[in-house]
Short mmCIF file of C-alpha atoms and ligand atoms in Angstrom, two decimals:
data_model
loop_
_atom_site.label_atom_id
_atom_site.label_comp_id
_atom_site.label_asym_id
_atom_site.label_seq_id
_atom_site.Cartn_x
_atom_site.Cartn_y
_atom_site.Cartn_z
CA MET E 702 85.50 123.24 85.29
CA ASP E 703 88.52 125.47 84.58
CA GLY E 704 91.49 125.53 86.94
CA LEU E 705 94.31 128.00 87.26
CA HIS E 706 97.32 126.34 85.76
CA LYS E 707 98.61 126.89 82.22
CA PHE E 708 100.90 123.84 82.47
CA VAL E 709 99.85 120.56 84.07
CA VAL E 710 102.13 117.52 84.44
CA VAL E 711 100.42 114.21 85.19
CA SER E 712 102.57 111.25 86.17
CA SER E 713 102.11 108.07 88.15
CA ARG E 714 104.21 109.36 91.04
CA LEU E 715 104.78 112.81 92.47
CA PRO E 716 108.34 114.18 92.24
CA VAL E 717 108.56 114.21 96.07
CA ASP E 718 109.05 111.54 98.74
CA ARG E 719 107.22 111.41 102.03
CA THR E 720 109.40 111.26 105.14
CA GLU E 721 108.46 111.44 108.79
CA GLY E 722 109.23 114.68 110.61
CA PRO E 723 110.45 114.87 114.25
CA ASP E 724 106.88 115.14 115.59
CA GLY E 725 105.64 112.19 113.49
CA GLU E 726 104.09 114.50 110.86
CA SER E 727 104.52 113.81 107.13
CA GLU E 728 107.21 115.87 105.48
CA TRP E 729 107.91 116.02 101.76
CA GLN E 730 111.38 116.05 100.22
CA PRO E 731 111.90 116.72 96.50
CA SER E 732 113.04 113.47 94.84
CA PRO E 733 116.08 114.23 92.75
CA GLY E 734 114.87 112.81 89.41
CA GLY E 735 115.89 114.19 86.03
CA LEU E 736 112.27 114.75 85.04
CA VAL E 737 111.64 117.25 87.81
CA SER E 738 114.88 119.14 87.14
CA ALA E 739 113.89 119.42 83.47
CA LEU E 740 110.32 120.49 84.10
CA GLU E 741 110.89 122.71 87.11
CA PRO E 742 111.89 125.80 85.08
CA VAL E 743 108.82 125.39 82.83
CA MET E 744 106.64 124.78 85.89
CA ARG E 745 107.88 127.93 87.62
CA GLU E 746 107.70 130.10 84.51
CA SER E 747 104.16 129.05 83.64
CA GLY E 748 102.80 128.59 87.17
CA GLY E 749 102.48 124.88 86.53
CA VAL E 750 101.21 122.06 88.70
CA TRP E 751 102.24 118.40 89.03
CA ILE E 752 99.63 115.71 89.66
CA GLY E 753 100.72 112.26 90.90
CA TRP E 754 100.39 109.48 93.45
CA THR E 755 102.19 109.66 96.77
CA GLY E 756 103.29 106.00 96.64
CA ASP E 757 101.26 104.83 99.66
CA ALA E 758 97.78 103.38 100.06
CA GLY E 759 95.50 105.94 101.65
CA PRO E 760 93.47 109.06 101.06
CA ALA E 761 94.56 111.78 98.65
CA PRO E 762 96.57 114.55 100.31
CA GLY E 763 95.15 116.98 97.69
CA PRO E 764 96.97 120.19 96.67
CA PHE E 765 100.12 121.22 98.54
CA GLU E 766 103.45 122.94 97.87
CA VAL E 767 107.06 121.84 98.27
CA ASP E 768 109.78 124.48 97.72
CA GLY E 769 107.31 126.60 95.77
CA LEU E 770 106.32 123.70 93.48
CA ALA E 771 102.53 123.23 93.21
CA LEU E 772 101.57 119.58 93.64
CA VAL E 773 98.32 117.64 93.72
CA GLY E 774 98.62 114.31 95.56
CA MET E 775 96.36 111.50 94.33
CA GLY E 776 95.24 108.73 96.67
CA LEU E 777 94.91 105.02 95.90
CA SER E 778 93.01 102.62 98.12
CA ALA E 779 94.72 99.37 99.18
CA GLU E 780 92.61 97.53 96.55
CA GLN E 781 93.68 100.00 93.87
CA VAL E 782 97.33 99.56 94.80
CA ARG E 783 96.83 95.81 94.39
CA ASP E 784 94.68 95.80 91.23
CA TYR E 785 95.85 98.95 89.41
CA TYR E 786 99.50 99.45 90.45
CA GLU E 787 100.78 95.96 91.27
CA GLY E 788 98.26 94.28 88.96
CA PHE E 789 97.47 96.00 85.68
CA CYS E 790 100.48 98.36 85.61
CA ASN E 791 103.18 96.01 86.82
CA ALA E 792 101.95 92.47 86.15
CA THR E 793 100.07 93.14 82.86
CA LEU E 794 101.47 96.17 81.02
CA TRP E 795 105.06 96.11 82.27
CA PRO E 796 105.84 92.53 81.14
CA LEU E 797 103.76 92.91 77.95
CA TYR E 798 105.55 96.10 76.90
CA HIS E 799 108.94 94.54 77.70
CA ASP E 800 108.49 91.80 75.12
CA VAL E 801 106.89 89.30 77.55
CA ILE E 802 110.20 88.52 79.32
CA ALA E 803 107.84 87.50 82.15
CA PRO E 804 104.35 86.27 81.23
CA PRO E 805 101.75 89.06 81.50
CA GLU E 806 98.55 88.33 83.40
CA PHE E 807 95.19 89.51 82.11
CA HIS E 808 92.44 90.05 84.68
CA ARG E 809 89.22 91.98 84.06
CA ARG E 810 89.19 93.23 87.66
CA TRP E 811 92.64 94.77 87.18
CA TRP E 812 91.52 96.46 83.96
CA ASP E 813 88.49 97.93 85.73
CA ALA E 814 90.78 99.36 88.41
CA TYR E 815 93.04 100.83 85.67
CA VAL E 816 90.05 102.59 84.08
CA THR E 817 88.88 103.96 87.45
CA VAL E 818 92.31 105.26 88.49
CA ASN E 819 92.96 106.78 85.05
CA ARG E 820 89.59 108.53 85.32
CA SER E 821 90.47 110.04 88.69
CA PHE E 822 93.82 111.34 87.32
CA ALA E 823 92.00 112.77 84.28
CA GLN E 824 89.47 114.49 86.57
CA ALA E 825 92.27 116.06 88.58
CA ALA E 826 93.96 117.30 85.37
CA VAL E 827 90.69 118.77 84.09
CA ALA E 828 90.15 120.52 87.41
CA GLN E 829 93.66 122.07 87.47
CA ALA E 830 93.96 123.17 83.82
CA ALA E 831 93.34 126.82 82.91
CA PRO E 832 91.61 127.54 79.58
CA GLY E 833 94.02 126.70 76.74
CA ALA E 834 96.46 124.95 79.12
CA THR E 835 99.07 122.39 78.10
CA ILE E 836 98.70 119.01 79.83
CA TRP E 837 101.63 116.57 79.69
CA VAL E 838 100.75 113.02 80.69
CA HIS E 839 103.50 110.49 81.44
CA ASP E 840 103.88 106.78 80.98
CA TYR E 841 102.12 103.45 80.71
CA GLN E 842 100.26 103.80 84.01
CA LEU E 843 98.09 106.59 82.53
CA GLN E 844 97.41 105.70 78.89
CA LEU E 845 93.66 106.40 79.08
CA VAL E 846 94.08 109.88 80.55
CA PRO E 847 94.56 111.78 77.23
CA GLN E 848 91.19 110.73 75.79
CA MET E 849 89.43 111.08 79.16
CA VAL E 850 90.65 114.69 79.36
CA ARG E 851 89.83 115.45 75.73
CA GLU E 852 86.22 114.31 76.18
CA GLN E 853 85.77 117.11 78.71
CA ARG E 854 88.15 119.81 77.53
CA SER E 855 88.54 120.54 73.83
CA ASP E 856 90.42 123.78 74.67
CA VAL E 857 93.58 122.15 76.07
CA ARG E 858 96.67 120.85 74.31
CA ILE E 859 97.62 117.32 75.39
CA GLY E 860 101.00 115.61 75.14
CA PHE E 861 101.83 112.05 76.21
CA PHE E 862 105.27 110.52 76.70
CA ASN E 863 105.81 106.77 77.05
CA HIS E 864 108.91 106.10 79.17
CA ILE E 865 109.03 102.37 78.45
CA PRO E 866 109.13 100.48 75.12
CA PHE E 867 106.01 100.13 72.98
CA PRO E 868 105.96 96.51 71.80
CA GLY E 869 105.57 95.07 68.32
CA TYR E 870 101.97 94.45 67.28
CA GLU E 871 102.18 90.64 67.58
CA ILE E 872 102.83 91.15 71.30
CA PHE E 873 100.59 94.17 71.89
CA ALA E 874 97.71 92.29 70.23
CA GLN E 875 97.60 89.91 73.23
CA LEU E 876 96.10 92.71 75.34
CA PRO E 877 92.33 92.17 75.54
CA TRP E 878 91.86 95.94 75.84
CA ARG E 879 94.26 96.90 73.02
CA ARG E 880 91.71 99.05 71.17
CA GLN E 881 90.74 101.00 74.31
CA VAL E 882 94.42 101.67 75.08
CA VAL E 883 95.16 102.90 71.56
CA LEU E 884 92.09 105.16 71.57
CA GLY E 885 92.95 106.38 75.08
CA LEU E 886 96.40 107.48 73.90
CA LEU E 887 95.02 109.10 70.76
CA GLY E 888 93.26 111.72 72.87
CA ALA E 889 96.70 113.42 72.84
CA ASP E 890 97.91 115.81 70.14
CA LEU E 891 101.47 114.50 70.33
CA LEU E 892 102.69 111.08 71.48
CA GLY E 893 106.37 110.79 72.35
CA PHE E 894 108.31 107.51 72.47
CA GLN E 895 111.91 106.66 73.38
CA ARG E 896 112.97 105.14 70.04
CA ARG E 897 111.76 105.45 66.50
CA ALA E 898 110.98 101.71 66.58
CA ASP E 899 108.52 102.31 69.47
CA ALA E 900 106.70 105.03 67.49
CA VAL E 901 106.56 102.73 64.45
CA ASN E 902 105.10 99.94 66.61
CA PHE E 903 102.46 102.33 67.92
CA LEU E 904 101.52 103.52 64.41
CA ARG E 905 101.01 99.89 63.42
CA ALA E 906 98.82 99.31 66.50
CA CYS E 907 96.67 102.28 65.41
CA ARG E 908 96.10 100.64 62.02
CA ARG E 909 95.61 97.09 63.28
CA ALA E 910 93.82 97.52 66.63
CA ALA E 911 91.77 100.63 65.80
CA GLY E 912 91.53 100.49 61.99
CA LEU E 913 92.86 104.05 61.65
CA ALA E 914 94.75 105.50 58.69
CA THR E 915 98.32 106.66 59.24
CA ARG E 916 100.59 108.70 56.99
CA GLY E 917 104.22 109.00 58.05
CA ALA E 918 104.15 110.00 61.73
CA ALA E 919 100.50 111.15 61.58
CA ILE E 920 97.35 109.29 62.56
CA ARG E 921 93.94 110.54 61.43
CA VAL E 922 91.39 110.40 64.26
CA GLY E 923 88.08 111.83 63.00
CA ASP E 924 88.84 115.45 62.08
CA ARG E 925 92.07 115.50 64.08
CA GLU E 926 95.58 114.44 63.23
CA VAL E 927 97.75 113.07 66.01
CA ARG E 928 101.50 112.68 65.67
CA ALA E 929 103.71 109.91 67.10
CA ALA E 930 107.48 110.42 67.14
CA ALA E 931 110.69 109.62 69.04
CA PHE E 932 112.00 111.97 71.76
CA PRO E 933 114.77 110.03 73.57
CA ILE E 934 114.78 111.04 77.23
CA SER E 935 117.98 112.01 79.03
CA ILE E 936 119.42 113.19 82.34
CA ASP E 937 120.58 116.42 83.97
CA ALA E 938 124.12 115.77 82.76
CA ALA E 939 125.68 119.04 83.97
CA GLY E 940 124.08 118.69 87.42
CA LEU E 941 125.38 115.15 87.84
CA GLU E 942 128.85 116.02 86.58
CA GLN E 943 128.97 118.81 89.14
CA ILE E 944 128.24 116.28 91.89
CA ALA E 945 130.92 113.91 90.52
CA ARG E 946 133.49 116.70 90.59
CA GLN E 947 132.94 117.46 94.28
CA GLU E 948 135.98 116.77 96.46
CA THR E 949 133.92 114.67 98.91
CA VAL E 950 132.54 112.51 96.11
CA ARG E 951 135.97 111.91 94.57
CA LYS E 952 137.32 110.98 98.01
CA ARG E 953 134.43 108.60 98.49
CA ALA E 954 135.23 106.95 95.11
CA ALA E 955 138.80 106.35 96.28
CA GLU E 956 137.48 104.94 99.58
CA ILE E 957 135.24 102.52 97.68
CA ARG E 958 138.20 101.17 95.70
CA LEU E 959 140.20 100.87 98.91
CA ALA E 960 137.35 99.02 100.63
CA LEU E 961 137.32 96.62 97.68
CA ASP E 962 141.04 95.97 98.34
CA GLU E 963 142.25 98.04 95.37
CA PRO E 964 141.35 95.63 92.56
CA ASP E 965 142.87 96.14 89.09
CA THR E 966 139.36 96.18 87.62
CA VAL E 967 136.09 97.30 89.19
CA LEU E 968 132.93 96.32 87.30
CA LEU E 969 129.68 98.01 88.25
CA GLY E 970 125.99 97.28 87.77
CA ILE E 971 123.30 99.65 89.07
CA ASP E 972 119.69 98.67 88.47
CA ARG E 973 116.27 98.49 89.99
CA LEU E 974 115.86 94.82 90.89
CA ASP E 975 113.73 94.13 87.80
CA TYR E 976 113.68 91.14 85.44
CA THR E 977 114.05 93.45 82.45
CA LYS E 978 117.56 94.48 83.56
CA GLY E 979 119.35 91.23 82.75
CA ILE E 980 121.06 90.88 86.14
CA PRO E 981 121.14 87.04 86.07
CA VAL E 982 122.83 86.93 82.62
CA ARG E 983 125.37 89.46 83.81
CA LEU E 984 126.17 87.37 86.89
CA ARG E 985 126.40 84.22 84.80
CA ALA E 986 128.87 85.87 82.40
CA TYR E 987 130.95 87.20 85.31
CA GLY E 988 130.98 83.82 87.09
CA GLU E 989 132.24 82.12 83.93
CA LEU E 990 134.93 84.78 83.43
CA LEU E 991 136.13 84.19 87.00
CA ARG E 992 136.25 80.44 86.40
CA GLU E 993 138.20 80.96 83.17
CA GLY E 994 140.51 83.54 84.81
CA ARG E 995 140.06 85.94 81.90
CA LEU E 996 139.79 89.05 84.08
CA GLY E 997 142.88 88.30 86.15
CA PRO E 998 142.85 87.62 89.87
CA ARG E 999 142.20 91.19 91.06
CA VAL E 1000 138.69 91.98 89.89
CA ALA E 1001 135.50 92.95 91.72
CA LEU E 1002 131.89 93.40 90.68
CA VAL E 1003 129.73 95.84 92.62
CA GLN E 1004 126.05 95.15 91.94
CA VAL E 1005 123.54 97.63 93.31
CA ALA E 1006 120.02 96.22 92.96
CA SER E 1007 117.57 98.71 94.44
CA PRO E 1008 114.36 97.23 95.87
CA SER E 1009 111.39 97.56 93.54
CA ARG E 1010 107.76 96.35 93.36
CA GLU E 1011 108.46 93.80 96.06
CA ARG E 1012 104.90 92.53 96.34
CA VAL E 1013 104.70 91.50 92.66
CA GLY E 1014 105.39 87.74 92.25
CA ALA E 1015 107.91 87.92 89.38
CA TYR E 1016 110.06 90.37 91.39
CA ARG E 1017 110.22 88.02 94.37
CA VAL E 1018 111.27 85.13 92.14
CA LEU E 1019 113.97 87.30 90.57
CA ARG E 1020 115.32 88.37 93.96
CA ASP E 1021 115.74 84.75 95.02
CA GLU E 1022 117.48 83.88 91.75
CA VAL E 1023 119.88 86.83 91.93
CA GLU E 1024 120.73 86.27 95.58
CA GLN E 1025 121.36 82.55 95.07
CA THR E 1026 123.63 83.25 92.10
CA VAL E 1027 125.59 85.88 94.04
CA SER E 1028 126.06 83.45 96.94
CA ARG E 1029 127.19 80.71 94.59
CA ILE E 1030 129.79 82.93 92.92
CA ASN E 1031 131.06 84.27 96.23
CA GLY E 1032 131.09 80.77 97.72
CA GLU E 1033 133.23 79.50 94.87
CA TYR E 1034 135.61 82.39 94.28
CA ALA E 1035 135.88 84.45 97.49
CA GLU E 1036 138.98 84.41 99.63
CA VAL E 1037 139.22 85.63 103.18
CA GLY E 1038 139.23 89.44 102.84
CA SER E 1039 138.01 89.60 99.22
CA THR E 1040 134.54 89.04 97.80
CA PRO E 1041 134.12 88.88 94.00
CA VAL E 1042 130.54 90.21 94.06
CA GLN E 1043 129.53 93.04 96.36
CA TYR E 1044 125.75 92.82 96.25
CA LEU E 1045 123.83 95.80 97.64
CA HIS E 1046 120.05 95.48 97.84
CA GLN E 1047 119.62 99.14 98.70
CA SER E 1048 118.93 102.58 97.25
CA TYR E 1049 121.49 105.34 97.50
CA PRO E 1050 121.57 109.15 97.32
CA ARG E 1051 122.97 110.77 94.20
CA GLU E 1052 126.35 111.52 95.80
CA GLU E 1053 126.99 107.83 96.59
CA MET E 1054 125.85 106.84 93.09
CA ALA E 1055 128.24 109.37 91.56
CA ALA E 1056 131.08 107.99 93.71
CA LEU E 1057 130.29 104.46 92.53
CA TYR E 1058 130.31 105.62 88.88
CA LEU E 1059 133.70 107.24 89.46
CA ALA E 1060 135.08 104.14 91.17
CA ALA E 1061 134.16 101.80 88.29
CA ASP E 1062 136.40 100.92 85.36
CA VAL E 1063 133.60 99.21 83.47
CA MET E 1064 129.85 99.83 83.70
CA LEU E 1065 127.64 96.86 82.84
CA VAL E 1066 124.16 97.53 81.41
CA THR E 1067 122.79 94.22 80.14
CA SER E 1068 119.03 94.84 80.00
CA LEU E 1069 116.96 92.31 78.06
CA ARG E 1070 114.65 95.23 77.22
CA ASP E 1071 114.77 98.81 78.40
CA GLY E 1072 112.95 101.93 77.15
CA MET E 1073 116.08 104.07 77.57
CA ASN E 1074 118.33 103.15 80.56
CA LEU E 1075 119.40 106.34 82.26
CA VAL E 1076 122.09 104.59 84.33
CA ALA E 1077 124.20 104.29 81.16
CA LYS E 1078 123.87 108.04 80.59
CA GLU E 1079 124.61 108.80 84.26
CA TYR E 1080 127.86 106.82 84.10
CA VAL E 1081 128.95 108.77 81.04
CA ALA E 1082 128.01 112.12 82.64
CA CYS E 1083 130.15 111.35 85.71
CA ARG E 1084 133.29 110.35 83.73
CA TYR E 1085 134.49 113.91 83.21
CA ASP E 1086 138.11 112.73 82.85
CA GLU E 1087 137.02 110.65 79.81
CA SER E 1088 138.15 107.35 81.31
CA GLY E 1089 136.08 104.19 81.82
CA ALA E 1090 134.17 101.90 79.49
CA LEU E 1091 130.52 101.01 79.03
CA VAL E 1092 129.15 97.58 78.10
CA LEU E 1093 125.64 98.26 76.84
CA SER E 1094 122.80 96.02 75.71
CA GLU E 1095 121.58 96.72 72.20
CA PHE E 1096 118.03 96.27 73.55
CA THR E 1097 118.12 99.60 75.38
CA GLY E 1098 117.02 102.96 73.96
CA ALA E 1099 120.44 104.31 75.01
CA ALA E 1100 122.13 102.00 72.47
CA ASP E 1101 120.82 104.23 69.64
CA GLU E 1102 122.75 107.17 71.06
CA LEU E 1103 125.79 105.84 72.96
CA THR E 1104 127.75 104.59 70.00
CA GLY E 1105 131.03 104.61 71.92
CA ALA E 1106 129.83 101.72 74.10
CA PHE E 1107 130.66 98.03 73.67
CA LEU E 1108 127.25 96.97 72.35
CA VAL E 1109 126.14 93.47 73.28
CA ASN E 1110 123.31 91.02 72.83
CA PRO E 1111 122.82 89.99 76.47
CA HIS E 1112 121.35 86.63 75.44
CA ASP E 1113 124.70 85.74 73.84
CA ILE E 1114 126.77 84.84 76.90
CA GLU E 1115 130.01 84.28 74.95
CA GLY E 1116 129.59 87.65 73.17
CA LEU E 1117 128.85 89.32 76.50
CA LYS E 1118 131.95 87.78 78.10
CA ASP E 1119 134.14 88.91 75.20
CA ALA E 1120 132.74 92.46 75.44
CA ILE E 1121 133.43 92.59 79.21
CA VAL E 1122 137.02 91.44 78.65
CA ARG E 1123 137.52 93.97 75.83
CA ALA E 1124 136.10 96.78 77.99
CA ALA E 1125 138.24 95.75 80.97
CA THR E 1126 141.44 95.68 78.90
CA ILE E 1127 140.78 98.74 76.72
CA SER E 1128 143.74 101.07 76.06
CA PRO E 1129 143.48 104.52 77.68
CA ALA E 1130 143.48 106.15 74.22
CA ASP E 1131 140.60 104.02 72.93
CA ALA E 1132 138.66 104.56 76.17
CA ARG E 1133 139.10 108.33 75.81
CA ARG E 1134 137.96 108.32 72.18
CA ARG E 1135 134.83 106.31 73.01
CA MET E 1136 133.97 108.20 76.19
CA ARG E 1137 134.44 111.58 74.49
CA LEU E 1138 131.95 110.57 71.80
CA MET E 1139 129.39 109.45 74.38
CA ARG E 1140 129.87 112.49 76.59
CA LYS E 1141 129.28 114.83 73.68
CA ARG E 1142 125.93 113.19 73.03
CA VAL E 1143 124.81 113.08 76.68
CA CYS E 1144 125.91 116.64 77.45
CA GLU E 1145 124.29 118.13 74.34
CA HIS E 1146 121.10 116.06 74.45
CA ASP E 1147 120.31 116.40 78.13
CA VAL E 1148 116.91 116.25 79.82
CA ALA E 1149 116.30 119.97 79.30
CA TYR E 1150 116.83 119.47 75.55
CA TRP E 1151 114.37 116.54 75.65
CA ALA E 1152 111.67 118.52 77.47
CA ARG E 1153 112.15 121.55 75.22
CA SER E 1154 111.96 119.57 72.00
CA PHE E 1155 108.81 117.73 73.12
CA LEU E 1156 107.05 120.87 74.37
CA ASP E 1157 108.07 122.92 71.30
CA THR E 1158 106.67 120.25 68.99
CA LEU E 1159 103.49 120.09 71.07
CA ALA E 1160 103.16 123.89 70.98
CA HIS E 1161 102.99 123.74 67.19
CA ALA E 1162 99.92 121.55 67.41
CA GLN E 1163 96.90 123.67 66.53
CA ASP E 1164 94.36 124.39 69.24
CA HIS E 1165 91.93 121.73 68.24
CA GLY E 1166 94.53 119.03 68.08
CA LEU E 1167 95.35 119.22 64.37
CA VAL E 1168 99.05 118.56 64.03
CA ALA E 1169 100.79 119.06 60.71
CA VAL E 1170 102.16 115.97 58.99
CA PRO E 1171 105.95 116.39 58.67
O1 F6P J 843 110.31 103.99 83.81
C1 F6P J 843 109.23 103.31 84.22
C2 F6P J 843 108.87 103.49 85.70
O2 F6P J 843 107.60 102.97 85.96
C3 F6P J 843 108.88 104.93 86.14
O3 F6P J 843 107.64 105.55 85.90
C4 F6P J 843 109.26 104.81 87.58
O4 F6P J 843 109.99 105.89 88.02
C5 F6P J 843 110.12 103.56 87.66
O5 F6P J 843 109.79 102.80 86.54
C6 F6P J 843 109.93 102.85 88.98
O6 F6P J 843 108.67 102.27 89.03
P1 F6P J 843 107.65 102.34 90.24
O7 F6P J 843 106.95 103.67 90.15
O8 F6P J 843 106.72 101.19 89.97
O9 F6P J 843 108.43 102.19 91.49
#
């Protein structure tokens, strides 16, 4: 079956959100992610199509268009949402790939659902791809898709990018289906990872779980050679900076500081409410700093924790822990009219996020494990006046690139506290030097650069999947 599209993107979710129109009909709004802004030009140029899930249980909406973008909506039944999305994706793979911060659960029923859903995504990709098309599959939710496509279509070129970490073999080996996952991924011609260490971990998994030979970045799979390498993802830095420069956004940043009662120091955390993000350690460090008075009396922490995966057990436990800790800190240190932690369990549009980034003196990114962490890059992109400081966990992909940050081990509370104090008391000249360094990296290596370098490397793969060893 040959479809019409020369470029096919396959990701867990579609780059659009469903909203309800005035007459109760579904309406689709483009979701303003970096991925879509990077791929949109390629999609338009090549007449591409994007395949993904709508985010709700229910039948597949099938092909449709939003602002001229061709989309194919996949459907998941309520059981598939439970067993595939909440189960295998987010209670097996997610904790396993994030170094078992939470214990992964292994259930055969969840695995079966993962295979079934991956097969339906692969079928959709096969149906949409024109002869010789390029198919780009994204992330841990769809690791079996490359091989499932290859079995049916030897004419297409297949790329895969893993947005989250790929764990060391001692951890990956726990997965009962480790061999199937490795072989599923190896259907691709090119496998992209966030950090070099992730690619190295994957190469080791190929040797250990599948008994394959590797040489440098290349893996021999029968008569094919597949390549695994790092392509650190980024953001639409220029687009975000443009938003941050808007008069209304700058005014809003000033309003935020005013609403906080003009503190001397505003600390900011913006995360999905996820146990990988290290929100409890951050709160603990902040609470101790308040007790010790090391940040002075006029300090505020704004913590945005956007709701995520709320039906998965570990996320509910985390929410309780975070909310109790926030209440304890506020109970102990608040005064009438000032609250040391502003906790916002909400999601915000890009303009409000940009205003928050502008309002903050210090950005706190304390993930225990994070494939990249785009929030760190967004903060840097918004600080066009080169002020502000970033405290950044060394366990994020971003730590490889943002060398002007105060790098921390988030498990070391004393080290974290010292880094927060140093960032909060930095001299303007040192802040400028560090921020300039980080902005150069983020502006030059933006998401368009990432997409181009991945797709160019993939384009050099030969038609039958033979990729040269570098
Ligand atoms: O980066 C990993 C990821 O799963 C993305 O694919 C997704 O945008 C984000 O985390 C949020 O996850 P979910 O799709 O489960 O809401």
